[in-house]
Coordinates of C-alpha atoms and ligand atoms in Angstrom, one line a residue:
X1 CA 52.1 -27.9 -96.8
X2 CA 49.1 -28.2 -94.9
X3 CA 45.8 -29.6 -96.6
X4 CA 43.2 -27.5 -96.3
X5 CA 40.3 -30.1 -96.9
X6 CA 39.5 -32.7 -94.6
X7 CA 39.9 -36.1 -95.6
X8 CA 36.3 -38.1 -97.0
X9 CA 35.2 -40.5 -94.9
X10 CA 35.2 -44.0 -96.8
X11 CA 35.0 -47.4 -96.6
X12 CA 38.3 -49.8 -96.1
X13 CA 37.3 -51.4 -99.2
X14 CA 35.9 -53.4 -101.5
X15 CA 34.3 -55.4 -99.2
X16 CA 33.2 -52.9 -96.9
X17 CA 31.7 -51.2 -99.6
X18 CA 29.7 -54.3 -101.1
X19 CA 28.2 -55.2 -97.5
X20 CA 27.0 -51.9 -96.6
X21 CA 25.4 -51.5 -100.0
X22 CA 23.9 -55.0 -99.8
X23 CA 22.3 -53.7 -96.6
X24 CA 21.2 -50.9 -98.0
X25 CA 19.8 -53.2 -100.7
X26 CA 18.5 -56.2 -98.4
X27 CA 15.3 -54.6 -96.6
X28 CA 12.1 -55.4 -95.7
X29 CA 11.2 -55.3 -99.9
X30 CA 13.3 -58.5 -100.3
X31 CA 11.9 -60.2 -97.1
X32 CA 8.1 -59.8 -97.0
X33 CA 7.5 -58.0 -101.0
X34 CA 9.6 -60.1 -103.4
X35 CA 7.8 -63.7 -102.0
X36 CA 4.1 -62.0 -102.0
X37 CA 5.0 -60.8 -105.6
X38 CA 6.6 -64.4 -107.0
X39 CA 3.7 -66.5 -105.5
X40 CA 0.5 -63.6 -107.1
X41 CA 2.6 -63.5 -110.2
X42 CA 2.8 -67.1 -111.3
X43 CA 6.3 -68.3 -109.7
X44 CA 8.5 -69.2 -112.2
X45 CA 7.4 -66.4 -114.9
X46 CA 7.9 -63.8 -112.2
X47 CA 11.3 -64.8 -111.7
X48 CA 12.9 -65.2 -114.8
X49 CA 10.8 -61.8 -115.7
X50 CA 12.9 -60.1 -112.7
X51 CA 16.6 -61.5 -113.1
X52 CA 16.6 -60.4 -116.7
X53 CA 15.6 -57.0 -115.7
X54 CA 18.0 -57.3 -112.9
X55 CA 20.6 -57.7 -115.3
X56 CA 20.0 -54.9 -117.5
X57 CA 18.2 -52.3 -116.0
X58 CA 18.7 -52.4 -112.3
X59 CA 22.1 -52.9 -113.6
X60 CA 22.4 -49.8 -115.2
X61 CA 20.6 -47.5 -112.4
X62 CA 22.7 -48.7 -110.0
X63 CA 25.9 -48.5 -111.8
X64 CA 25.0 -44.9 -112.5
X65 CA 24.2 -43.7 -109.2
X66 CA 27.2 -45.7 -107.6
X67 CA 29.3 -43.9 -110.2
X68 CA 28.1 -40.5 -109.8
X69 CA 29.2 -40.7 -106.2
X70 CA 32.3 -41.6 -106.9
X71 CA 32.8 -39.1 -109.3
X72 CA 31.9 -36.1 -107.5
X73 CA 32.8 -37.3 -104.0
X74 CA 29.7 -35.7 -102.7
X75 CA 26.5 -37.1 -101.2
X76 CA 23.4 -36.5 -103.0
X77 CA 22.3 -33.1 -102.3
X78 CA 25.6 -31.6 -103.7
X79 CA 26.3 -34.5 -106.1
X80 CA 24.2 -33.5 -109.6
X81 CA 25.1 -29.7 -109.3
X82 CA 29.1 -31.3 -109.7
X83 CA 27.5 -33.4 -112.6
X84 CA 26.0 -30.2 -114.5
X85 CA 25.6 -26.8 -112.6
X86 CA 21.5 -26.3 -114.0
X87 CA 20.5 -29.6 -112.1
X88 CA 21.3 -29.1 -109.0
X89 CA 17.4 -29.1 -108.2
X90 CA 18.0 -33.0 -108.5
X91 CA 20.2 -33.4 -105.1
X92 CA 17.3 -31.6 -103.4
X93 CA 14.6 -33.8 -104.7
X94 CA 16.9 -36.7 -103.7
X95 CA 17.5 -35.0 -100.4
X96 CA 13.8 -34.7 -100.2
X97 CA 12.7 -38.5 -100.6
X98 CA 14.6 -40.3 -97.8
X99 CA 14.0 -37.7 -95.6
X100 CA 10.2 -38.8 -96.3
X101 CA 11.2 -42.3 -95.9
X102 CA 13.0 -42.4 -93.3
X103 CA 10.3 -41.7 -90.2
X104 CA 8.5 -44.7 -91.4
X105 CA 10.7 -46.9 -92.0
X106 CA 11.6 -46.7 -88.7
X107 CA 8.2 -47.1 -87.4
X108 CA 8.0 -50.7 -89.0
X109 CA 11.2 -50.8 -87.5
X110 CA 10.0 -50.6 -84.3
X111 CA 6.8 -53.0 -85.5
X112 CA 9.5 -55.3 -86.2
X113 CA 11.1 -54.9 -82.6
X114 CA 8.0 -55.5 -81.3
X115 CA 7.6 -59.2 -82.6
X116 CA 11.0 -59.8 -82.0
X117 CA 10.7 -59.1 -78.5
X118 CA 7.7 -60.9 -78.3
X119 CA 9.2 -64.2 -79.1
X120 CA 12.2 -63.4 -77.2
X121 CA 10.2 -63.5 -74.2
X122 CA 8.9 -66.8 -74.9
X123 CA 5.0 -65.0 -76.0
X124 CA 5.1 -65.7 -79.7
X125 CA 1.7 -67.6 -79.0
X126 CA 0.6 -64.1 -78.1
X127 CA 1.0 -62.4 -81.3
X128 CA -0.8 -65.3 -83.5
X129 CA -4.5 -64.1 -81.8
X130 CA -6.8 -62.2 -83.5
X131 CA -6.4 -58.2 -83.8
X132 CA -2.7 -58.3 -82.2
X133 CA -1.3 -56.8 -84.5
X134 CA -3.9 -54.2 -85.0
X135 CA -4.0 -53.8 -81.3
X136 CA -0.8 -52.9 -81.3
X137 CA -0.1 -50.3 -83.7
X138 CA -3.2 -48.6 -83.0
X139 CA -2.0 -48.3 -79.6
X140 CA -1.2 -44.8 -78.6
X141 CA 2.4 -45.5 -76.5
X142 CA 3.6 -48.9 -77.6
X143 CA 5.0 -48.2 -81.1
X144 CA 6.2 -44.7 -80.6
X145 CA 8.7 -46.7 -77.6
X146 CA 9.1 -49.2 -80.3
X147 CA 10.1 -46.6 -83.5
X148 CA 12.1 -45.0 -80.5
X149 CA 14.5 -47.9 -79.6
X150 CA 14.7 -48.6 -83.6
X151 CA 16.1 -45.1 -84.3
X152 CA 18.2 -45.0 -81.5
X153 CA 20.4 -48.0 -82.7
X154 CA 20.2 -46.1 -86.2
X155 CA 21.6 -43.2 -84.8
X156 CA 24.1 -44.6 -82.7
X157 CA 25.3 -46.5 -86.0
X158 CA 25.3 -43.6 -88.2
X159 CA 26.8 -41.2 -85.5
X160 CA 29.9 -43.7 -85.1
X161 CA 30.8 -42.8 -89.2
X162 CA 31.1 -44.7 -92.0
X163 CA 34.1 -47.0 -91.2
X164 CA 33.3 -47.4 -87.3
X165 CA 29.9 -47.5 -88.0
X166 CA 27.9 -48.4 -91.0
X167 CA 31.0 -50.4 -92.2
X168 CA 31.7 -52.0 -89.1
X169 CA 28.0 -53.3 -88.3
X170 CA 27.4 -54.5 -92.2
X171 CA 30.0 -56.8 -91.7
X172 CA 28.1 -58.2 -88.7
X173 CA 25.1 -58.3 -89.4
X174 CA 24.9 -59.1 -92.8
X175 CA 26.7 -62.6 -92.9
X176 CA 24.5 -63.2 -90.0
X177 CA 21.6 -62.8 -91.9
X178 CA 22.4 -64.8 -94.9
X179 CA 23.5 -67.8 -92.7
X180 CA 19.6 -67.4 -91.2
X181 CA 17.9 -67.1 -94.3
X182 CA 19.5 -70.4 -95.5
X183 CA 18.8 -72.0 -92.6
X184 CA 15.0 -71.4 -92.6
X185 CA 14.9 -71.7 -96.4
X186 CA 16.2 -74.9 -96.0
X187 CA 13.6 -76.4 -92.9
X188 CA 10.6 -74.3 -95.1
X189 CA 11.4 -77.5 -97.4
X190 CA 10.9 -80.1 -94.8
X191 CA 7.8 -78.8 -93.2
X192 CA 4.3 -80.5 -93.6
X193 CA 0.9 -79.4 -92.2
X194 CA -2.3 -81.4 -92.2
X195 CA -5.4 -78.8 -92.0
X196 CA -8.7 -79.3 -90.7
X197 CA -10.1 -80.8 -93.8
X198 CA -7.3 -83.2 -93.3
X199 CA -5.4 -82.4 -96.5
X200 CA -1.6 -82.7 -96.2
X201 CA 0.6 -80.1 -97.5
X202 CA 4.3 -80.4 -97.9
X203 CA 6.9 -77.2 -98.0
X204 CA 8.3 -79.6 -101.1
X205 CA 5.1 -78.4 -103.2
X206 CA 5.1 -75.3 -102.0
X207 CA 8.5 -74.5 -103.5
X208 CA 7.3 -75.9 -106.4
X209 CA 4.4 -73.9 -106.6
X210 CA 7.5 -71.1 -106.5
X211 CA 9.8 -72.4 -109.0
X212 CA 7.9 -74.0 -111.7
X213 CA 6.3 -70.9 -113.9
X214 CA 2.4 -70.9 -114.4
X215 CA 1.5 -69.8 -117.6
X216 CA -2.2 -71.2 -116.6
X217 CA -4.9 -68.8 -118.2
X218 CA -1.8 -66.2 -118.6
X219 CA -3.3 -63.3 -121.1
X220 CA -0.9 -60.5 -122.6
X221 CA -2.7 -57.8 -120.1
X222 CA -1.5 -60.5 -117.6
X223 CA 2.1 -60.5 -118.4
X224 CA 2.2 -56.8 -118.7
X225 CA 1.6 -56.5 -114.9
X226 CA 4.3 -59.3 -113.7
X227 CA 6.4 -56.9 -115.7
X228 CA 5.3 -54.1 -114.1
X229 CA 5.8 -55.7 -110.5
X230 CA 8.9 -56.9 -111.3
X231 CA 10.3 -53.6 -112.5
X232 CA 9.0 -51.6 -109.6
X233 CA 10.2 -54.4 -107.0
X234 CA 13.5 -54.1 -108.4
X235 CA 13.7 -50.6 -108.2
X236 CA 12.9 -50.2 -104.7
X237 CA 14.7 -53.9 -104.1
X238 CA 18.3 -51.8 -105.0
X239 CA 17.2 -48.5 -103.3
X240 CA 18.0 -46.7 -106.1
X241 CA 16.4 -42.9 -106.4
X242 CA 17.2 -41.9 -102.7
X243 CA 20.6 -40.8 -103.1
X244 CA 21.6 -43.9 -101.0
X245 CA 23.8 -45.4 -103.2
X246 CA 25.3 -41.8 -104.6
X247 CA 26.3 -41.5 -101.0
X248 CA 27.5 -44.8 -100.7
X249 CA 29.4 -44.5 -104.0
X250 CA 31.0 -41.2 -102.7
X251 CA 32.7 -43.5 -99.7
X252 CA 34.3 -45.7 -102.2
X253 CA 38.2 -45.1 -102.9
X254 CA 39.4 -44.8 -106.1
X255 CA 41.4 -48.3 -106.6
X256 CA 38.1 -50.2 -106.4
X257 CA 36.5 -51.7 -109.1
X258 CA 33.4 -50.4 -109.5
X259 CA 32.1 -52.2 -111.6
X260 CA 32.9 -55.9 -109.8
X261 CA 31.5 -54.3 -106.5
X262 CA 27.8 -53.5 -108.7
X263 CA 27.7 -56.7 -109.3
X264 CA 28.5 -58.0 -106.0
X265 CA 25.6 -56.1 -104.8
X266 CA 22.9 -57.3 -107.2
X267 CA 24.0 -61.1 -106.6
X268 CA 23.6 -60.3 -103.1
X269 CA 20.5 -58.8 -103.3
X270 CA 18.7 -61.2 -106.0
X271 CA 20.3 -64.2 -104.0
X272 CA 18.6 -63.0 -100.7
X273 CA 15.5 -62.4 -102.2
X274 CA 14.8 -65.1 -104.0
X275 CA 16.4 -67.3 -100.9
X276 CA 13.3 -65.6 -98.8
X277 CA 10.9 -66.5 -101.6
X278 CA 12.3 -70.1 -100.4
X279 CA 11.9 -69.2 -96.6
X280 CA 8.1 -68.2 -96.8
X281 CA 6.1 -69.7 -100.0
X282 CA 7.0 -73.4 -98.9
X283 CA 6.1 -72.3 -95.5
X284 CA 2.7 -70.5 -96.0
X285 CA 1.8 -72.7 -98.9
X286 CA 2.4 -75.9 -96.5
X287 CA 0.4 -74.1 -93.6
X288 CA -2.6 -72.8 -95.8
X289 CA -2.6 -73.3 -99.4
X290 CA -2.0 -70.8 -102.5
X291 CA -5.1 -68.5 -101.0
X292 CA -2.4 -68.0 -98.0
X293 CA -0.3 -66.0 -100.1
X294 CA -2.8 -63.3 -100.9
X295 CA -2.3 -62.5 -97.7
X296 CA -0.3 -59.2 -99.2
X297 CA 0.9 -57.0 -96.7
X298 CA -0.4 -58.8 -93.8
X299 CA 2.0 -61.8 -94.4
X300 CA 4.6 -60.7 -92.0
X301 CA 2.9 -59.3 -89.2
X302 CA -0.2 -61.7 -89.5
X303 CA -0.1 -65.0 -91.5
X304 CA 3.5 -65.6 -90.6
X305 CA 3.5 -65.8 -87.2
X306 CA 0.3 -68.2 -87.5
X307 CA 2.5 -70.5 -89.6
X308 CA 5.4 -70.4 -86.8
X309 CA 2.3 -71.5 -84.2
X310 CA 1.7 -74.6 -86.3
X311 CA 5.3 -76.0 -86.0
X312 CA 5.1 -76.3 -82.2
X313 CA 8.2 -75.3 -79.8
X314 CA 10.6 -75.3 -82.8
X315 CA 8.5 -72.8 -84.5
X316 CA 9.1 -70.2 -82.1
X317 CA 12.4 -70.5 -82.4
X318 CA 12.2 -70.1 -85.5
X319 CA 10.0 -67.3 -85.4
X320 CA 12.4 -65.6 -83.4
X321 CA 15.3 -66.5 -85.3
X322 CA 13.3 -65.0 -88.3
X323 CA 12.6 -61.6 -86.8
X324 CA 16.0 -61.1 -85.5
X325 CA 17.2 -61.4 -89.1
X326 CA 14.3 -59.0 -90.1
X327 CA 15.3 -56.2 -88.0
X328 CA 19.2 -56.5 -89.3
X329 CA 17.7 -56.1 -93.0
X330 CA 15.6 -53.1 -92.3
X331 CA 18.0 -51.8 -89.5
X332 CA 21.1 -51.7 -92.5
X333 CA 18.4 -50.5 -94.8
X334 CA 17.3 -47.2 -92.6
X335 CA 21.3 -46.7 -91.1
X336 CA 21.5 -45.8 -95.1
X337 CA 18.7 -43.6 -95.7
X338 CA 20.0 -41.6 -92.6
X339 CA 23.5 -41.7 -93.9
X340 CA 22.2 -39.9 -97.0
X341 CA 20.4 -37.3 -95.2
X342 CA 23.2 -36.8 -92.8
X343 CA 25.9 -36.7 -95.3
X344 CA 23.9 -33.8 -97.5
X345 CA 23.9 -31.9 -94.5
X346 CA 27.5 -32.2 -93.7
X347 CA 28.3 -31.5 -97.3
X348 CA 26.1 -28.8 -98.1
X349 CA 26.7 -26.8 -94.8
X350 CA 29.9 -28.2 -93.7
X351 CA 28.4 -29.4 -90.6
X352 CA 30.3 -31.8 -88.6
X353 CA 29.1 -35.2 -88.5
X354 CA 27.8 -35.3 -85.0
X355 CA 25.8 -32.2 -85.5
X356 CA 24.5 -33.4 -88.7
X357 CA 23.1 -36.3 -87.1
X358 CA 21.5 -34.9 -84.4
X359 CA 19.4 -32.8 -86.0
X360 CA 18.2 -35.4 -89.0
X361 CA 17.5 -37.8 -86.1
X362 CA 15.7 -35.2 -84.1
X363 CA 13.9 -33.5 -87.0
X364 CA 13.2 -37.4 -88.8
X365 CA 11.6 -38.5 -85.2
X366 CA 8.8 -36.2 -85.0
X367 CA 7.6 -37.2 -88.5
X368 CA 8.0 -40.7 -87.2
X369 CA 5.7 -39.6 -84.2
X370 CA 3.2 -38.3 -86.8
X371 CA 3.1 -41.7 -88.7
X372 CA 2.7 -43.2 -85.1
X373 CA -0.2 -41.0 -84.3
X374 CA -1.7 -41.9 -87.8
X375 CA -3.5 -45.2 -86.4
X376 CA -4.9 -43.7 -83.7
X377 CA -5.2 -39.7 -82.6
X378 CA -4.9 -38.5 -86.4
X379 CA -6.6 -41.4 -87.6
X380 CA -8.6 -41.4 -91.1
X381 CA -8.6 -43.2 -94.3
X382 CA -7.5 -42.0 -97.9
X383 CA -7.8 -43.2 -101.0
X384 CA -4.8 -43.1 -102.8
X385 CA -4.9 -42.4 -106.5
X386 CA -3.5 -46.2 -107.3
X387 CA -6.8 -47.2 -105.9
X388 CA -5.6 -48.4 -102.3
X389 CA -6.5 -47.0 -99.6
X390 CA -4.4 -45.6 -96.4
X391 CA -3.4 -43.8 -93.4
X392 CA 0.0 -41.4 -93.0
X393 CA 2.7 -44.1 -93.4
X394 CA 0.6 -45.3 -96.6
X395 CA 0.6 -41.4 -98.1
X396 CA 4.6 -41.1 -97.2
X397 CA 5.4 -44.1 -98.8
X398 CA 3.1 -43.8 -101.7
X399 CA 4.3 -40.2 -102.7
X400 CA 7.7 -41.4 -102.2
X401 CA 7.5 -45.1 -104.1
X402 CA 5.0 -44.1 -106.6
X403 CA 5.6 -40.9 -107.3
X404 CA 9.0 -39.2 -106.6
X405 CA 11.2 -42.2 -106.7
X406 CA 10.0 -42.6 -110.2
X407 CA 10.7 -39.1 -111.6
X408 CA 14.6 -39.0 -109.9
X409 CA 15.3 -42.0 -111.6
X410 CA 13.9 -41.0 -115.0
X411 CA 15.7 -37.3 -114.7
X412 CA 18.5 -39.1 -113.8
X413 CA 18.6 -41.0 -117.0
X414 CA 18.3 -38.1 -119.1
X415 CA 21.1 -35.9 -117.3
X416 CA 23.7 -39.0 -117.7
X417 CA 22.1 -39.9 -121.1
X418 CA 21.9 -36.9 -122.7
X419 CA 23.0 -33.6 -120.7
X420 CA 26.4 -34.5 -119.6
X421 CA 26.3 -37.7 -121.6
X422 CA 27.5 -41.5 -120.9
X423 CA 30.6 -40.9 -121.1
X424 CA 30.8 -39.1 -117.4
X425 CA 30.1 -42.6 -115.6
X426 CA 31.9 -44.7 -118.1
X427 CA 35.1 -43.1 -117.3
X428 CA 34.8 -43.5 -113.6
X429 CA 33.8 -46.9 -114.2
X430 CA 36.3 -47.7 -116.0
X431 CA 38.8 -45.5 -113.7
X432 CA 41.6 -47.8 -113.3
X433 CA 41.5 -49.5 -116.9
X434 CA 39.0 -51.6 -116.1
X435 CA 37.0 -53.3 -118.8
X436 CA 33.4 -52.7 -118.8
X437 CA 31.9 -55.3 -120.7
X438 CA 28.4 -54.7 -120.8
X439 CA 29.5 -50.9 -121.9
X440 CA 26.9 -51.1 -125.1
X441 CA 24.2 -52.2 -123.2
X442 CA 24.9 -49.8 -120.3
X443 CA 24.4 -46.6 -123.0
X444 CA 21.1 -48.3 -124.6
X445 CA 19.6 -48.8 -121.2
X446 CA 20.4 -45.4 -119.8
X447 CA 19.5 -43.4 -122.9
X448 CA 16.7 -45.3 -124.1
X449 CA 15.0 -47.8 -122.0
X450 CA 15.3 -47.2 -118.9
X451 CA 13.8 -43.8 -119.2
X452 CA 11.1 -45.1 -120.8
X453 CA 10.4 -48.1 -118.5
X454 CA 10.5 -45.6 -115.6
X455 CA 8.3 -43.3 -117.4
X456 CA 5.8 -46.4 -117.5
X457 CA 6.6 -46.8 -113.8
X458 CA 5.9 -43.7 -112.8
X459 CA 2.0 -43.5 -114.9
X460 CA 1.2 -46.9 -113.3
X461 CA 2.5 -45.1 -109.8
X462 CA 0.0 -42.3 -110.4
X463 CA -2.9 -44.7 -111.2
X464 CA -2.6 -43.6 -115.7
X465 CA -1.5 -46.9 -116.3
Ligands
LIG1 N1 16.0 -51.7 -100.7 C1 15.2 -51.9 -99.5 C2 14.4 -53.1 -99.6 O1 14.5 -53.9 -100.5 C3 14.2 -50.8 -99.3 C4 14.8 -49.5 -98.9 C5 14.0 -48.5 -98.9 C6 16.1 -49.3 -98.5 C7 14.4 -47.3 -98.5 C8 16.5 -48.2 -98.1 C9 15.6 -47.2 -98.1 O2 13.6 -53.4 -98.7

């Protein structure tokens, strides 16, 4: 008998899975937010703060959305109609947010290209003067060639399909970027810096600084915001609420356990980012103190490569060791958010995958132009309601982060909480007889508190809270 429907694509297995989730996971979020977030938040507290909500909540969004792939065998935008007819406005709104997402992710991307050609070519010196960085994204040519080069790779990846491509590259890139990480983590220790003042700083301290929690001056109002960081960090840390991981979970075969492979992905994912906290407090405390690490969003682009400078020839290859493994974390990170996209399109219209592709890449790169544009030709400021202020990419990333991101995961909750109830994911979970042994928490969290911690999410987003 001939079958009329064409086979899924999916991963080989478990493995396969696990690394192309993890490099979903693994972005620029672990790299340049988790370390800015440990050292403002008092080290120590910030950490143990995070893993127990790693644990339990990021636990239990993940699980879900992993779940509800697997279930339904459909990427996002088709997915939560399977789950309950009435909600199929969900997969749009997840359909909606990576393709926000996704134009400027790739235009750090290419930011990130940038610095990593620049120490390939021996000119890391060059990015450590004043107003480089500036310079060059308020250039009108340079980063549109950069975001350009950064999407192409993306879309070669994503064109080749999930086992030649996204599977195939994970397994490549990721172990290469753990083996890095260590590595610097490990030298961050060992460095010491004498400034002008002639005070002597050691990476030793710095770490530290990191580890050891500071409950100096510490009020309630004060603990209340670690929390919040630490719960909005972890959201975005797992990409959950961008239909990544539903399309992910839909390439998952059925003999897997899905539960194991969850929490493959959050070890993976807390162990890189607390390994980077490693990699860049030591470093930037050594280099310039605790004021360093107020450099927020800067760090990266600005402070870091200031701190390479300092360590002489070594530095540089350090720094270019460093950016190489940057661009593998956010190039894993946007091959998903293009898989997502791509794979509601080929479920929704039964494209094929090349077509489907094509025209997310083409249509996503003339936001990504936009973004471009926003530092120079379109240029203005806005103030955001959260109090910051910003240009496109800020506004994208904002409505996105703050705003949509928050309300998926929330309505999410109560459709698997309460519409089509727990039992939906629990049973694919537990698929295969598998025991689920945090099955008690897993119902609390996704009926109760996790709704309501996303709900308190979502009024800081807007600027309530
Ligand atoms: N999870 C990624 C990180 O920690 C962020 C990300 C955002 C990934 C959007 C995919 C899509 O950096």
């Amino acid at each position: 008998m001939e079958t009329q429907t064409k086979q899924r694509n999916s991963f080989t297995g478990s493995i396969g899975f696990v690394l192309a989730a993890a490099g979903s996971a693994v972005g620029l979020g672990n790299i340049w937010r988790f370390p800015y977030l440990a050292a403002k938040d008092g080290g120590g507290l910030f950490l143990v703060v995070y893993l127990a909500l790693a644990l339990t909540f990021g636990f239990a969004l993940l699980i879900t959305e992993v779940a509800i792939g697997r279930k339904t065998q459909e990427s996002p935008l088709t997915a939560y109609s399977k789950i309950s007819k009435k909600w199929g406005f969900l997969g749009i709104f997840s359909f909606v947010v990576p393709f926000i997402i996704y134009p400027y992710y790739c235009v750090i991307g290419g930011w990130v290209m940038k610095y990593m050609f620049s120490y390939l070519a021996f000119q890391g010196q060059v990015a450590v003067a004043d107003g480089f960085f500036t310079g060059f994204i308020t250039s009108q040519w340079q980063p549109i060639f950069y975001t350009v080069l950064f999407a192409v790779l993306c879309f070669i990846i994503v064109y080749k399909g999930v086992e030649h491509g996204i599977e195939k590259y994970s397994k490549i890139l990721m172990p290469i970027l753990v083996v890095i990480v260590i590595f610097i983590a490990i030298y961050s220790l060992f460095i010491s810096h004498t400034d002008e003042a002639g005070v002597t700083r050691t990476g030793l301290q710095g770490a530290a600084v990191y580890f050891i929690p500071n409950f100096e001056g510490l009020t309630f109002k004060g603990f209340l915001t670690v929390c919040l960081d630490a719960m909005g960090q972890l959201f975005y840390s797992l990409s959950i609420a961008m239909g990544i991981m539903i399309a992910y979970g839909s390439y998952m075969k059925k003999d897997v356990n899905l539960g194991k492979s969850v929490n493959q992905i959050e070890i993976f994912d807390t162990g890189i980012a607390l390994l980077a906290g490693m990699m860049i407090i030591p470093a930037v405390f050594a280099f310039s103190g605790k004021e360093g690490m107020s450099a927020g969003p800067g760090l990266m682009f600005i402070t870091l490569p200031k701190v390479f400078n300092s360590l002489g020839k070594f530095g540089e290859f350090i720094g270019l060791i460093f950016f190489v493994m940057v661009m593998f974390a956010a190039l894993t990170s946007a091959v998903s958010i293009l898989e997502a996209i791509t794979s509601s399109m080929m479920d929704k219209f039964k494209w094929s995958r090349k077509k489907s592709t094509l025209v997310m890449a083409a249509s996503t790169f003339v936001v990504s132009i936009i973004v471009c544009l926003g530092y120079n030709v379109f240029y203005f400021d806005l103030k955001l309601p959260n109090g910051s202020v910003g240009q496109i990419l800020d506004i994208l990333d904002y409505a996105s982060n703050n705003v949509l991101m928050p309300i998926i995961g929330l309505l999410t909750c109560i459709l698997i909480g309460w519409v089509a109830k727990p039992k939906t994911t629990i049973d694919e979970i537990t698929l295969n007889g598998e025991k689920f042994g945090r099955k008690t928490l897993y119902v609390v969290m996704i009926k109760f508190v996790a709704p309501i911690l996303l709900f308190i999410i979502l009024l800081k987003g807007i600027g309530i809270l």
